Short mmCIF file of C-alpha atoms in Angstrom, two decimals:
data_model
loop_
_atom_site.label_atom_id
_atom_site.label_comp_id
_atom_site.label_asym_id
_atom_site.label_seq_id
_atom_site.Cartn_x
_atom_site.Cartn_y
_atom_site.Cartn_z
CA MET O 1 -88.90 -20.40 -38.56
CA GLU O 2 -85.90 -20.45 -41.30
CA ILE O 3 -85.20 -16.72 -43.21
CA ILE O 4 -84.18 -16.49 -47.03
CA ASP O 5 -83.18 -13.70 -48.44
CA SER O 6 -85.04 -14.12 -51.84
CA HIS O 7 -83.14 -11.85 -54.13
CA THR O 8 -79.55 -11.43 -53.85
CA HIS O 9 -77.21 -10.63 -56.43
CA TRP O 10 -73.76 -11.87 -56.40
CA GLY O 11 -70.62 -11.67 -58.16
CA PRO O 12 -69.27 -8.74 -60.64
CA SER O 13 -71.77 -6.03 -61.79
CA VAL O 14 -70.95 -5.08 -65.69
CA THR O 15 -72.96 -1.71 -65.51
CA MET O 16 -72.36 -0.57 -62.02
CA GLY O 17 -68.56 -1.64 -61.83
CA ILE O 18 -68.96 -3.26 -58.31
CA GLU O 19 -68.80 -7.16 -56.90
CA VAL O 20 -70.93 -8.58 -54.47
CA THR O 21 -69.03 -11.00 -52.82
CA THR O 22 -69.36 -14.37 -51.22
CA ALA O 23 -68.29 -12.64 -47.86
CA GLU O 24 -70.30 -9.55 -47.79
CA LEU O 25 -73.41 -11.46 -48.56
CA LEU O 26 -72.88 -13.59 -45.62
CA ARG O 27 -71.85 -10.35 -43.53
CA GLN O 28 -75.21 -9.21 -44.90
CA ALA O 29 -77.33 -12.14 -43.82
CA GLU O 30 -75.75 -12.66 -40.70
CA GLN O 31 -76.14 -9.08 -39.70
CA GLY O 32 -79.93 -9.85 -40.36
CA GLY O 33 -80.54 -12.90 -39.01
CA VAL O 34 -80.99 -14.49 -42.64
CA GLU O 35 -80.21 -18.49 -42.56
CA ARG O 36 -80.32 -19.13 -46.30
CA ILE O 37 -79.86 -17.05 -49.25
CA VAL O 38 -81.15 -17.08 -53.09
CA ILE O 39 -78.11 -15.98 -55.36
CA PHE O 40 -77.89 -14.98 -58.86
CA PRO O 41 -75.93 -13.20 -61.44
CA PHE O 42 -76.08 -9.64 -61.57
CA PRO O 43 -77.70 -9.02 -65.70
CA SER O 44 -75.05 -7.24 -66.96
CA GLN O 45 -72.62 -10.07 -65.94
CA ALA O 46 -74.86 -12.93 -67.30
CA ILE O 47 -75.37 -10.95 -70.85
CA ALA O 48 -71.57 -10.24 -71.13
CA ASP O 49 -70.21 -13.78 -69.91
CA GLU O 50 -72.58 -17.09 -69.36
CA GLY O 51 -70.13 -18.69 -67.46
CA ILE O 52 -71.52 -16.63 -64.63
CA ASN O 53 -74.15 -19.01 -63.62
CA GLU O 54 -71.59 -22.03 -63.75
CA GLN O 55 -69.66 -20.12 -60.80
CA VAL O 56 -72.28 -19.08 -59.69
CA LEU O 57 -73.27 -22.96 -59.06
CA LYS O 58 -69.71 -23.99 -57.79
CA GLU O 59 -70.30 -20.90 -55.08
CA ALA O 60 -73.62 -22.97 -53.73
CA ASN O 61 -71.53 -25.30 -53.61
CA ARG O 62 -68.72 -24.34 -51.35
CA ASP O 63 -71.32 -22.97 -49.12
CA GLN O 64 -74.70 -24.46 -48.44
CA ARG O 65 -76.10 -21.16 -47.02
CA PHE O 66 -76.43 -20.12 -50.86
CA ILE O 67 -79.33 -21.41 -53.60
CA PRO O 68 -78.26 -21.17 -57.05
CA TYR O 69 -80.56 -19.74 -59.47
CA TYR O 70 -79.75 -19.60 -63.27
CA TYR O 71 -79.98 -16.70 -65.07
CA ILE O 72 -81.99 -17.41 -68.17
CA PRO O 73 -80.15 -15.94 -71.11
CA ASP O 74 -81.71 -13.75 -73.83
CA ASP O 75 -81.78 -17.10 -76.18
CA LEU O 76 -84.61 -18.12 -74.11
CA ARG O 77 -82.72 -21.44 -72.81
CA PRO O 78 -84.57 -22.88 -69.93
CA ILE O 79 -83.02 -24.11 -66.80
CA PRO O 80 -80.22 -27.09 -67.20
CA LYS O 81 -82.06 -29.60 -65.49
CA GLU O 82 -79.48 -31.71 -64.07
CA LYS O 83 -77.03 -28.88 -62.88
CA GLY O 84 -78.59 -28.37 -59.58
CA PHE O 85 -80.57 -25.06 -60.11
CA TYR O 86 -83.19 -24.30 -57.81
CA GLY O 87 -85.28 -22.24 -60.17
CA GLY O 88 -84.60 -19.48 -62.82
CA LYS O 89 -84.25 -15.56 -62.78
CA TRP O 90 -85.83 -13.73 -65.87
CA HIS O 91 -84.69 -9.93 -65.96
CA TRP O 92 -86.10 -7.98 -68.33
CA THR O 93 -85.35 -10.49 -71.05
CA ARG O 94 -84.12 -8.12 -74.20
CA GLY O 95 -85.81 -4.80 -72.83
CA VAL O 96 -83.75 -2.25 -70.73
CA GLN O 97 -82.58 -2.93 -67.85
CA ASP O 98 -85.21 -2.46 -64.75
CA SER O 99 -87.02 -0.08 -66.84
CA SER O 100 -88.48 -1.63 -70.14
CA SER O 101 -90.01 -4.45 -71.04
CA ASN O 102 -89.46 -5.71 -74.54
CA TYR O 103 -92.87 -6.81 -76.08
CA GLN O 104 -91.39 -8.44 -79.00
CA VAL O 105 -90.22 -11.52 -76.90
CA LEU O 106 -93.74 -12.45 -76.09
CA ASN O 107 -93.72 -13.13 -79.99
CA ASP O 108 -90.17 -15.05 -80.24
CA PRO O 109 -90.93 -18.66 -81.84
CA ARG O 110 -88.47 -19.69 -78.76
CA LEU O 111 -91.00 -18.54 -75.94
CA LYS O 112 -93.35 -21.79 -76.69
CA GLY O 113 -90.63 -24.27 -76.03
CA PHE O 114 -89.01 -22.55 -73.27
CA ILE O 115 -92.63 -22.59 -71.27
CA GLU O 116 -93.04 -26.22 -71.95
CA ALA O 117 -89.53 -27.10 -71.18
CA SER O 118 -89.40 -24.55 -68.05
CA GLU O 119 -92.98 -26.15 -66.96
CA ALA O 120 -91.50 -29.70 -67.27
CA ILE O 121 -88.63 -29.31 -65.04
CA ASP O 122 -90.66 -27.63 -62.86
CA LEU O 123 -88.49 -25.15 -60.76
CA PRO O 124 -89.71 -21.97 -60.02
CA ILE O 125 -88.45 -18.78 -61.68
CA ILE O 126 -88.12 -14.99 -60.15
CA PHE O 127 -89.58 -13.10 -63.25
CA GLU O 128 -88.77 -9.51 -63.09
CA GLU O 129 -90.67 -7.06 -66.60
CA GLU O 130 -93.60 -4.97 -66.34
CA LEU O 131 -96.75 -5.77 -65.19
CA ALA O 132 -98.52 -5.82 -68.36
CA PHE O 133 -95.52 -7.89 -69.97
CA THR O 134 -95.72 -9.91 -67.02
CA GLU O 135 -99.23 -10.63 -66.88
CA THR O 136 -99.40 -11.41 -70.67
CA PHE O 137 -96.89 -14.22 -69.94
CA VAL O 138 -98.38 -15.46 -67.16
CA ARG O 139 -101.47 -16.79 -69.52
CA MET O 140 -99.43 -17.98 -71.67
CA THR O 141 -98.40 -20.72 -69.01
CA LYS O 142 -100.20 -23.46 -67.79
CA THR O 143 -98.10 -24.45 -64.85
CA LEU O 144 -95.18 -22.78 -64.63
CA LYS O 145 -93.99 -21.35 -61.05
CA ILE O 146 -93.62 -18.00 -61.54
CA ILE O 147 -92.44 -15.34 -58.38
CA CYS O 148 -93.28 -12.32 -59.53
CA LEU O 149 -91.40 -8.83 -58.55
CA LEU O 150 -93.56 -5.90 -58.88
CA TYR O 151 -92.98 -2.64 -58.14
CA THR O 152 -95.11 0.24 -57.47
CA SER O 153 -94.94 4.22 -57.05
CA PRO O 154 -95.24 5.56 -53.61
#
């Protein structure tokens, strides 16, 4: 059975002041018996520099153990179809990172087009928002493949 790490940030993080390198991810994967690694940029880096998505792709092309995911920008551009991404990462879009969803995004006129384009591309999106936001978003879709990350209190 192949083990895939499905949630891994690669590269620099503006807010945390760290960089997760390829060597570090591969070292951790080897220690854990992980064969493939889904990678996407840290949110703060993706917001600061959209070019990080291209760097993720280049890194995945250098090492086939990496599975590149596209960080979906705040302007709701869908995953570029022909680039080679395996999916997308939606992360607290225009909200407070890791703590508060921005419900205004659900009324953004671009959201309908984003959903339609994403359904046509037919790639999964790892979705990280508050549960109520996530439930509302899911009801807006028809065939979008969404991987939900839900957090619960102990």
